[in-house]
PDB file of C-alpha atoms in Angstrom:
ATOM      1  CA  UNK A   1      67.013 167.219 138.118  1.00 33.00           C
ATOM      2  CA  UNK A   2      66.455 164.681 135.397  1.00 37.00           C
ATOM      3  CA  UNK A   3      65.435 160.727 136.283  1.00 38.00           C
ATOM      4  CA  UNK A   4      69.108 159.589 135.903  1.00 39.00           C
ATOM      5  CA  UNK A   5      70.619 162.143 138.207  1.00 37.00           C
ATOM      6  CA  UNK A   6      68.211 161.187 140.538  1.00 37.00           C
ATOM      7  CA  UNK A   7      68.579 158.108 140.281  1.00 40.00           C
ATOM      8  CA  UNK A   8      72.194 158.172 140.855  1.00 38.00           C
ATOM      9  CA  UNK A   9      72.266 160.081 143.364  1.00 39.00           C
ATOM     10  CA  UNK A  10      70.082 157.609 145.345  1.00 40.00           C
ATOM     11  CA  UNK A  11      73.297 155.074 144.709  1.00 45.00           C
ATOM     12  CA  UNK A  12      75.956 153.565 146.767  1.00 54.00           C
ATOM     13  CA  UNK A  13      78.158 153.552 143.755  1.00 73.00           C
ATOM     14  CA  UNK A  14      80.874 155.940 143.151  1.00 73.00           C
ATOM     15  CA  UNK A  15      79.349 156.743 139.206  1.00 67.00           C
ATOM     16  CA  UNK A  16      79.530 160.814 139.659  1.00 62.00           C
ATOM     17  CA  UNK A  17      75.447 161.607 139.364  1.00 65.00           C
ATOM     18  CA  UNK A  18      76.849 164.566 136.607  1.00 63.00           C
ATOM     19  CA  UNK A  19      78.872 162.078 134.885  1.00 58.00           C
ATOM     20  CA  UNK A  20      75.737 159.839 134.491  1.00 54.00           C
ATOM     21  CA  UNK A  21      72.909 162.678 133.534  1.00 54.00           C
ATOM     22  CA  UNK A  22      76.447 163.509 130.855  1.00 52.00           C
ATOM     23  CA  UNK A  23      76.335 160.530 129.059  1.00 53.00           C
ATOM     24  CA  UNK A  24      72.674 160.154 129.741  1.00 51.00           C
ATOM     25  CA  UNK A  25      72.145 162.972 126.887  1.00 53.00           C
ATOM     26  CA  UNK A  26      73.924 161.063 124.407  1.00 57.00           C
ATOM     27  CA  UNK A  27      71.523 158.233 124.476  1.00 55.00           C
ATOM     28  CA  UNK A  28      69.919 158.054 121.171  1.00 57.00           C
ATOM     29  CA  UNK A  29      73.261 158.871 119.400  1.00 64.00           C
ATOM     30  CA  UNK A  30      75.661 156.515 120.698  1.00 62.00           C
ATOM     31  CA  UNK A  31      74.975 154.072 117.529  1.00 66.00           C
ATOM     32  CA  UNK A  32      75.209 156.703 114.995  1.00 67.00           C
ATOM     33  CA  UNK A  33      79.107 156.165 113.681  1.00 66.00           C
ATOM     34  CA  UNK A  34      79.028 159.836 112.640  1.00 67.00           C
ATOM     35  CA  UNK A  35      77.091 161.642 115.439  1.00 65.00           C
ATOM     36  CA  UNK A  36      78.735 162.948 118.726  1.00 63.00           C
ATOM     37  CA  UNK A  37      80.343 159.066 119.644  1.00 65.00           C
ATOM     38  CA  UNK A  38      82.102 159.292 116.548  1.00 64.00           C
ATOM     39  CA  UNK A  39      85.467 158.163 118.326  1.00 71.00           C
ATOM     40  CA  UNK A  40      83.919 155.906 120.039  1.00 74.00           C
ATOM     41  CA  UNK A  41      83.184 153.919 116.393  1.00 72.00           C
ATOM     42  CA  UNK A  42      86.710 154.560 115.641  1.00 81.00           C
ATOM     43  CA  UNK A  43      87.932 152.848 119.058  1.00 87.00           C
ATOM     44  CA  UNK A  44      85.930 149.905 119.069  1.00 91.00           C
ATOM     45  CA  UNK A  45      87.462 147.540 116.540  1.00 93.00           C
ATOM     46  CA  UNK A  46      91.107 148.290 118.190  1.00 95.00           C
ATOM     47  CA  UNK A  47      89.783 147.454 121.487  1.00 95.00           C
ATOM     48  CA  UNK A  48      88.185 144.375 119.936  1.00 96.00           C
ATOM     49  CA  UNK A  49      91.019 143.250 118.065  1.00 96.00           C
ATOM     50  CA  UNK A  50      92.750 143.236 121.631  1.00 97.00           C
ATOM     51  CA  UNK A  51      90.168 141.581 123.399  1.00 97.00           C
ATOM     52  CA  UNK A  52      89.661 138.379 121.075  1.00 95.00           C
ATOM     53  CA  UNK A  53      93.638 138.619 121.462  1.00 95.00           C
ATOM     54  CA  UNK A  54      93.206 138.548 125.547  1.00 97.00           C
ATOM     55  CA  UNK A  55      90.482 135.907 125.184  1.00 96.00           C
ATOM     56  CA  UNK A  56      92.565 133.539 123.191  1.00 94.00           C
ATOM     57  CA  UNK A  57      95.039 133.454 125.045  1.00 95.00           C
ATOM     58  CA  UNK A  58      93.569 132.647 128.284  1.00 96.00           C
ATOM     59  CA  UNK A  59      91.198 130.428 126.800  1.00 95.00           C
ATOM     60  CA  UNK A  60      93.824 128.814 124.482  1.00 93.00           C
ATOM     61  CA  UNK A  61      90.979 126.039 124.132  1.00 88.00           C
ATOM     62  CA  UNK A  62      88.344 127.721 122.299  1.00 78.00           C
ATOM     63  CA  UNK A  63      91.279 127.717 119.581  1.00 70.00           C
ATOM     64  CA  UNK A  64      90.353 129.620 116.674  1.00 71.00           C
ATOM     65  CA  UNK A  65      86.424 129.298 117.944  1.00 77.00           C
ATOM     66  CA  UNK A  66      83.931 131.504 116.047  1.00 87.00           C
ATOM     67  CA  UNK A  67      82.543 132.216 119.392  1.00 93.00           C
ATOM     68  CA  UNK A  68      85.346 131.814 121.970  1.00 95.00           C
ATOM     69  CA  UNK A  69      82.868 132.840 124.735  1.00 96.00           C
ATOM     70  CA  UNK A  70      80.304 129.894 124.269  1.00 95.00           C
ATOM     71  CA  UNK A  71      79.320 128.913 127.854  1.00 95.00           C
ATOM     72  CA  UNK A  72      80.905 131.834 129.520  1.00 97.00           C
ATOM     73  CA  UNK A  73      79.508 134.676 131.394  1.00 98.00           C
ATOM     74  CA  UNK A  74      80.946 138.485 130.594  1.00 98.00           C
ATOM     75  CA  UNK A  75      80.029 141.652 132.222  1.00 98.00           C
ATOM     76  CA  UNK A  76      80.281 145.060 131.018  1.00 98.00           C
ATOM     77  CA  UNK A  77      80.494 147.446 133.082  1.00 98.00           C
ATOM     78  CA  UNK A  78      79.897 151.007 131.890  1.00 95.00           C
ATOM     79  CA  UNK A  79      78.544 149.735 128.550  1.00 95.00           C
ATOM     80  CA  UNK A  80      76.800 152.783 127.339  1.00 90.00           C
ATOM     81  CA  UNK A  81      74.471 151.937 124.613  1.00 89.00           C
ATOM     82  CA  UNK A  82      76.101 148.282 124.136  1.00 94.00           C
ATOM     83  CA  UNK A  83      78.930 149.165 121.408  1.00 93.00           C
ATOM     84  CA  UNK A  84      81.002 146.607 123.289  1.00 96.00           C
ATOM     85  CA  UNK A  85      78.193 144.489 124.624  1.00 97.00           C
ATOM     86  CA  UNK A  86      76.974 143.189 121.397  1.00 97.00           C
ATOM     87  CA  UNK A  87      80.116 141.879 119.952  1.00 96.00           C
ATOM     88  CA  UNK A  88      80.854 140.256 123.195  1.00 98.00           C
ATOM     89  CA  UNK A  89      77.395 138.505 122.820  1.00 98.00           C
ATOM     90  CA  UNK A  90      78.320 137.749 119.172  1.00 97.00           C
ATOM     91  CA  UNK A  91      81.306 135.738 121.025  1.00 96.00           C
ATOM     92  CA  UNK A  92      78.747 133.279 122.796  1.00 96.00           C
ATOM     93  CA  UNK A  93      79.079 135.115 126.338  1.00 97.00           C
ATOM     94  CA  UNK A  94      76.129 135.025 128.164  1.00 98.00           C
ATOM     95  CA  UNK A  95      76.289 138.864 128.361  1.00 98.00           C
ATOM     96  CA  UNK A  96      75.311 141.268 131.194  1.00 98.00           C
ATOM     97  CA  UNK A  97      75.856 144.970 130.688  1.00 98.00           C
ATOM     98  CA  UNK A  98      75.636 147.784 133.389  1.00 97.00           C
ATOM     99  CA  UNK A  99      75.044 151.525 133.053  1.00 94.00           C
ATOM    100  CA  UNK A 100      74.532 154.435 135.346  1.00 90.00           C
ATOM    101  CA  UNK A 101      72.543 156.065 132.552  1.00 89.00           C
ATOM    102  CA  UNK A 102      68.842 154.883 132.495  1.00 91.00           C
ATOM    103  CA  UNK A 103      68.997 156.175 129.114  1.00 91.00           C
ATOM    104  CA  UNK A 104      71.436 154.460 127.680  1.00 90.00           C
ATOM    105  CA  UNK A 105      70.289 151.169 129.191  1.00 94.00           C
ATOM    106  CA  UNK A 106      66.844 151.987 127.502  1.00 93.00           C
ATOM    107  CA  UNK A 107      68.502 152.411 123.659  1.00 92.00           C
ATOM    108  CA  UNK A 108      71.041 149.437 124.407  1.00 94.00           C
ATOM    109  CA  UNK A 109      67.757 146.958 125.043  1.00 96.00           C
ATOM    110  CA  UNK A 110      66.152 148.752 121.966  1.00 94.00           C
ATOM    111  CA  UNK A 111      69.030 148.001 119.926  1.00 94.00           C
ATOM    112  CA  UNK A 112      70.330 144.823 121.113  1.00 96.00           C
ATOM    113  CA  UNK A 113      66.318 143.617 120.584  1.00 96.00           C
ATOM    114  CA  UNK A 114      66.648 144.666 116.841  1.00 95.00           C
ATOM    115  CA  UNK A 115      69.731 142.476 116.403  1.00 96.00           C
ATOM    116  CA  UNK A 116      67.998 139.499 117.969  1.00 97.00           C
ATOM    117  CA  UNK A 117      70.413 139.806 121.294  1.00 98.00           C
ATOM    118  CA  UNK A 118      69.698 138.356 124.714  1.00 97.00           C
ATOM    119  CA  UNK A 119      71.478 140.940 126.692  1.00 98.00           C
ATOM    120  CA  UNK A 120      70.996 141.454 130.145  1.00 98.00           C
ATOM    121  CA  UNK A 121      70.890 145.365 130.673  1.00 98.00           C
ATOM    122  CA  UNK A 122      70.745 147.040 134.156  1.00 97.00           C
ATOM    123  CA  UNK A 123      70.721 150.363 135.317  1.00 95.00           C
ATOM    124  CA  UNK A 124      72.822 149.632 138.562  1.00 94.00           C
ATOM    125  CA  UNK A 125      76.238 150.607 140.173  1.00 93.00           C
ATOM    126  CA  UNK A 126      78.762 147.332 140.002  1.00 96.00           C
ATOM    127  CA  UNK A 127      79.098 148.072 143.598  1.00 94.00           C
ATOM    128  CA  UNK A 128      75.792 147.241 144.391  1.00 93.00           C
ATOM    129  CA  UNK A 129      75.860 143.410 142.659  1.00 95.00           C
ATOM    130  CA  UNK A 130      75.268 141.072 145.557  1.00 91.00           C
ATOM    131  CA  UNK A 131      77.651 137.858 145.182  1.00 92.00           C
ATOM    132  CA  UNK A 132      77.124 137.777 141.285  1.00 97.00           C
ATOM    133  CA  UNK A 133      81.025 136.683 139.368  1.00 98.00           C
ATOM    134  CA  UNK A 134      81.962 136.525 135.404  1.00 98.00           C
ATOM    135  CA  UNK A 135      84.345 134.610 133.432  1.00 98.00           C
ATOM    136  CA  UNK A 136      85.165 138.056 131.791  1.00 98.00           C
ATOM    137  CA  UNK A 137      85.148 141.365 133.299  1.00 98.00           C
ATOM    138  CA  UNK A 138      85.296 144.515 130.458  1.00 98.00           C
ATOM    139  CA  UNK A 139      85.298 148.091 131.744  1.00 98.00           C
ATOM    140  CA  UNK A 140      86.350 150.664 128.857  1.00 95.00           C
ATOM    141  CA  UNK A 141      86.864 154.119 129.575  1.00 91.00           C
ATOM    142  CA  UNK A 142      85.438 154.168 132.628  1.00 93.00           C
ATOM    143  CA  UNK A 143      87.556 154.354 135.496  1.00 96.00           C
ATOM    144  CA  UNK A 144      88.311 158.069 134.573  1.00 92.00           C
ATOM    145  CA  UNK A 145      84.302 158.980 135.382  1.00 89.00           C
ATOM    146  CA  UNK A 146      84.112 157.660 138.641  1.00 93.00           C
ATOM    147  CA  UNK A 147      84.363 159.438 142.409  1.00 92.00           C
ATOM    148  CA  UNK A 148      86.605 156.666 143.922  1.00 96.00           C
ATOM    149  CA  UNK A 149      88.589 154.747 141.289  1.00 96.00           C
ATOM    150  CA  UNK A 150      90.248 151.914 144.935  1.00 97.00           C
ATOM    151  CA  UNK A 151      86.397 151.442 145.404  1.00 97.00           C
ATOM    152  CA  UNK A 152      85.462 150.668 141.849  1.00 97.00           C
ATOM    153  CA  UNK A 153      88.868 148.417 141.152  1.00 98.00           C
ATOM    154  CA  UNK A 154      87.692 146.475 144.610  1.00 97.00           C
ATOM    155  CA  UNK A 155      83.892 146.152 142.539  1.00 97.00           C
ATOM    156  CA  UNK A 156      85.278 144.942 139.579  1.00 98.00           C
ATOM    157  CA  UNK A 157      87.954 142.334 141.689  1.00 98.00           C
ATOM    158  CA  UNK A 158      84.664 141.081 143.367  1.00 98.00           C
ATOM    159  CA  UNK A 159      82.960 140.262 139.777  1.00 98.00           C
ATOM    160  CA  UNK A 160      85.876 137.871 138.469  1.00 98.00           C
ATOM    161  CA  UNK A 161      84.695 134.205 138.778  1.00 98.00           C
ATOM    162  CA  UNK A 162      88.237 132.457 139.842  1.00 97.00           C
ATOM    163  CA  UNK A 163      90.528 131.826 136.881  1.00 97.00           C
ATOM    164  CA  UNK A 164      88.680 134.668 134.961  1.00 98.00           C
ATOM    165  CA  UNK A 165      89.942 137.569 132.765  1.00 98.00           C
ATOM    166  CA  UNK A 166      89.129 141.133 133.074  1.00 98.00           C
ATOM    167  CA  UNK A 167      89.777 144.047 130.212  1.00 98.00           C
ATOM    168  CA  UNK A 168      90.486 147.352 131.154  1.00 98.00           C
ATOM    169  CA  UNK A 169      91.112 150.725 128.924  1.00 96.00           C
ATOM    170  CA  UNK A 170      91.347 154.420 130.296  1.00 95.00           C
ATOM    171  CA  UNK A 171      93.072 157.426 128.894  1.00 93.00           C
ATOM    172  CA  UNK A 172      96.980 158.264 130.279  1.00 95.00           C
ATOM    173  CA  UNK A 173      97.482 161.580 131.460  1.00 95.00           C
ATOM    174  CA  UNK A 174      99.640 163.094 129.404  1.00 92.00           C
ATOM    175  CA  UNK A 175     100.131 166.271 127.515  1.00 88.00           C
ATOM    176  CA  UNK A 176      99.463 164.418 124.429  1.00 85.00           C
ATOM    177  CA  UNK A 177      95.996 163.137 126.327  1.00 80.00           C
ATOM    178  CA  UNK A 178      95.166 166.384 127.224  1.00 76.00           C
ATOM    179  CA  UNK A 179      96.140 168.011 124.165  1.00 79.00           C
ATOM    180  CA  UNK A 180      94.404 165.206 121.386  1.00 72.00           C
ATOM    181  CA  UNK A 181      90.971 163.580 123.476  1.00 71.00           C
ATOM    182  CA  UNK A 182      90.715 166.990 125.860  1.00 63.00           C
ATOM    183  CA  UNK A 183      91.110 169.845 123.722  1.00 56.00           C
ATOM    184  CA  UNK A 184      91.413 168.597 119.589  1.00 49.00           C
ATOM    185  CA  UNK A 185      88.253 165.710 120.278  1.00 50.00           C
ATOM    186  CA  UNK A 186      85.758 167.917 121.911  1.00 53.00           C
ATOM    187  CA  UNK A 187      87.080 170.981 120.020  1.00 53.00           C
ATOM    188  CA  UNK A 188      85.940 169.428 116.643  1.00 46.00           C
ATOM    189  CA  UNK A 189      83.170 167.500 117.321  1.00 49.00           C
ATOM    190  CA  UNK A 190      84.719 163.771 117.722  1.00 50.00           C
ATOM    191  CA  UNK A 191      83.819 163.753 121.579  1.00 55.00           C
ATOM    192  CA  UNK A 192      80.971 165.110 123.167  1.00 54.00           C
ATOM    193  CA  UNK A 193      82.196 168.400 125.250  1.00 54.00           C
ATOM    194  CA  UNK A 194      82.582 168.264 128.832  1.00 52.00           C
ATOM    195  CA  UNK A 195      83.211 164.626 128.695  1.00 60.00           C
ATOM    196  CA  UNK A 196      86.784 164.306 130.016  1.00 62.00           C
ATOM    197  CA  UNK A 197      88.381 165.718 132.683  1.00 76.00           C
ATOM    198  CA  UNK A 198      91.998 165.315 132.513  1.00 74.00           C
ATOM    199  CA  UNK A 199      93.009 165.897 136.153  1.00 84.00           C
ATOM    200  CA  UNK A 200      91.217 162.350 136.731  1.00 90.00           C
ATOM    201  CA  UNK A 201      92.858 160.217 134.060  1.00 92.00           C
ATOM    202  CA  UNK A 202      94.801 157.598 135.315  1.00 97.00           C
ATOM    203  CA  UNK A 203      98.494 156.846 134.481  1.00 97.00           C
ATOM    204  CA  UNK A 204      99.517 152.932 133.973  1.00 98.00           C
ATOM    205  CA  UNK A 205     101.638 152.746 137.299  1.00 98.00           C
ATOM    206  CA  UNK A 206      98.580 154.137 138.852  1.00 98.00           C
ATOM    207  CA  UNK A 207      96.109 152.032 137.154  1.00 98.00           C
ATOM    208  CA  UNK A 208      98.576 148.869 138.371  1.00 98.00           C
ATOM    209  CA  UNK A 209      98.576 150.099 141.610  1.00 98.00           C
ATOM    210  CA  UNK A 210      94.533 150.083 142.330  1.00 98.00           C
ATOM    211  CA  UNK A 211      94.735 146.802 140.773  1.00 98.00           C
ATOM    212  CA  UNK A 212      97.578 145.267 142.960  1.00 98.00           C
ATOM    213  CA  UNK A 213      96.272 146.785 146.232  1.00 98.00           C
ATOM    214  CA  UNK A 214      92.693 144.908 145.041  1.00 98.00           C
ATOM    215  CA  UNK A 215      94.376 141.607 144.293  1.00 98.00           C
ATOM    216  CA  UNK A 216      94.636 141.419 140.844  1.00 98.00           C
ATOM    217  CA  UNK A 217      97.717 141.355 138.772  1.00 98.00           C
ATOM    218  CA  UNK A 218      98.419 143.301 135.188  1.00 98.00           C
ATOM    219  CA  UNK A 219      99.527 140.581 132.622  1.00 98.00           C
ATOM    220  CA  UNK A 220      99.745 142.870 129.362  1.00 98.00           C
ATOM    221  CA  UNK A 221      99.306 146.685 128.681  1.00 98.00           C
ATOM    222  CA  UNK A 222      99.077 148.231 125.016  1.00 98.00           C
ATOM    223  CA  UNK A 223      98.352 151.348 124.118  1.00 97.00           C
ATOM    224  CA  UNK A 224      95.867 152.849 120.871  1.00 94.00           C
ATOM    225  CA  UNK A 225      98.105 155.319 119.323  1.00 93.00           C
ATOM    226  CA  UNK A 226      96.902 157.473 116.500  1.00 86.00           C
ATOM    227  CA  UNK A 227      98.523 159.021 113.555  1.00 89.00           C
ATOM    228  CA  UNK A 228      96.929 160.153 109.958  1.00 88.00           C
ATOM    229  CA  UNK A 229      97.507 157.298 108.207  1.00 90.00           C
ATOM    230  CA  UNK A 230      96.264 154.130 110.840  1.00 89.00           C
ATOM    231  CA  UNK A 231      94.540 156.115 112.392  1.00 89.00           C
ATOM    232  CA  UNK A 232      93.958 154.811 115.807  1.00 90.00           C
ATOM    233  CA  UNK A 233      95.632 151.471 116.364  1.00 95.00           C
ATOM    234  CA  UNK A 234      97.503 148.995 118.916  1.00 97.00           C
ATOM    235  CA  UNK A 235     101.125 150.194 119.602  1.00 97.00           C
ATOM    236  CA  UNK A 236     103.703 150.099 122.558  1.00 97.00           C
ATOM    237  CA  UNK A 237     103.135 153.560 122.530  1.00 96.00           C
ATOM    238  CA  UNK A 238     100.572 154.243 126.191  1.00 97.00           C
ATOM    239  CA  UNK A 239     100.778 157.912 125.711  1.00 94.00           C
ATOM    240  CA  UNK A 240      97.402 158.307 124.986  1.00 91.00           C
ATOM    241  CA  UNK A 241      95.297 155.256 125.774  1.00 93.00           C
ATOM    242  CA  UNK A 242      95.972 152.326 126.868  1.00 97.00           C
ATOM    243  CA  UNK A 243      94.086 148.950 127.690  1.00 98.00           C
ATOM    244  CA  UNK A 244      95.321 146.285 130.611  1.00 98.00           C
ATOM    245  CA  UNK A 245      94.658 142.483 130.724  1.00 98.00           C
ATOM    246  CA  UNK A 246      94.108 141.723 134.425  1.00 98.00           C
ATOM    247  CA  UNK A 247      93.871 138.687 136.751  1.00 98.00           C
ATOM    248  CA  UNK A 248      93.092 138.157 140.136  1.00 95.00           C
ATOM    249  CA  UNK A 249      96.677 137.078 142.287  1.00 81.00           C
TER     250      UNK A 249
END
C-alpha cells in the first residue's frame, strides 16, 4: 500500500482510495502537454474559455477585468497538479486547491512555486472542510471518480459563499463517451489507462438531479465536442462532455 492509498483510506471522503493511488502515479507528468495528460492540455483552454464566460456573467462588474477574480476566494476541488488552479490564480482569486493525491499536491506546490503562485494546496477530502465557503466553486472531471456522487454534490453545496458560482464538467455516458475517452483515449495513449470507468459517468439529467436535491440550481450546460478539424471545442452538442454553471436555490 503506497502513502496515498493509505492515506485515503484513513478519510471520511468518498475519493475511491484506488482512484487516488491512480492519479497519484501520474504526478510528475501532469504538466508535460505531451506525456500521459495529454487531453487534459487539450481540455483546458475550452473549459477556460467557459469559465471566464461563467465568471463574467455573474460578476458583470469586473467588466472586461484582467483579473475578474481580484478579492474573491475560488476552490478547486480535485485539482490534480494545478492545470486549472493556476489560471484561476492568474484571475486574482485567492486560490485554494484540494487533492486526494499527496502526490499531486506535492508537484502542484512545486510548480505553482516556480511561477511565483500563492496557492493554497491540501491533501484533504472537501467533505472534511469545517465551515470554510468560496465565491467560486470548480470541480472538473471529478464527480465520475468518487464512491457517492449525493455526498460529494452536498460537499461542494456547503463550499459556496451565498451569491457564489460553482463550475462543474464530467463526461456523459454515452456510446460516443464510451467509445472516444474509454476505449480510442486510453487505447492510444491520450488518457492514462484504467482511468475511466464508464458505468459511473454521469448523464446531465442526473448531474441536475444531485444538484437540485442539494439545493443548487443548473443555470447553463455546454458540452466540448470534438471533431478533426476544432478539435475539442464548446458546442450544444453534451454527448461527450459537458460542463454546468451552478447556483445555490
Amino acid at each position: 500500500m503506497n502513502a496515498s492509498t493509505a492515506t485515503a483510506e484513513a478519510r471520511s471522503g468518498t475519493i475511491d482510495p484506488k482512484e487516488a493511488a491512480h492519479f497519484g502515479r501520474l504526478a510528475a507528468e501532469w504538466w508535460d502537454p505531451k506525456g500521459e495528460s495529454a487531453m487534459l492540455h487539450r481540455l483546458n483552454p475550452v473549459r477556460l474559455a467557459y469559465i471566464r464566460a461563467a465568471i463574467d456573467r455573474h460578476w458583470p462588474e469586473a467588466g472586461a477585468a484582467r483579473k475578474p477574480l481580484a478579492g474573491r476566494s475560488a476552490i478547486d476541488v480535485g485539482c490534480g497538479a494545478g492545470l486549472l488552479a493556476e489560471p484561476l490564480a492568474r484571475l486574482g482569486a485567492q486560490v485554494t486547491a484540494l487533492d486526494a493525491a499527496a502526490e499531486n499536491v506535492a508537484a502542484a506546490q512545486a510548480h505553482a512555486e516556480a511561477m511565483g503562485l500563492a496557492i493554497d494546496y491540501r491533501n484533504v477530502d472537501v467533505e472534511t472542510l469545517e465551515g470554510e465557503t468560496f465565491d467560486l466553486v470548480t470541480s472538473m472531471e471529478v464527480i465520475e471518480h468518487v464512491t457517492d456522487p449525493a455526498a460529494f454534490v452536498a460537499a461542494l453545496e456547503r463550499a459556496l459563499s451565498p451569491g457564489g458560482l460553482m463550475l462543474l464538467s464530467t463526461p456523459n455516458r454515452t456510446p460516443i463517451s464510451r467509445l472516444m475517452l474509454v476505449e480510442a483515449a486510453e487505447r492510444l495513449g491520450q488518457v492514462p489507462r484504467g482511468t475511466h470507468d464508464w458505468h459511473k459517468f454521469l448523464t446531465p439529467e442526473e448531474m441536475t438531479a444531485l444538484l437540485k436535491d442539494a439545493g443548487l440550481t443548473v443555470t447553463d450546460t455546454r458540452g466540448i465536442a470534438w471533431d478533426p478539424i476544432k478539435g475539442l471545442h464548446l458546442s450544444d452538442n453534451l454527448a461527450l462532455n459537458y460542463l454546468m454553471t451552478v447556483v445555490r436555490g
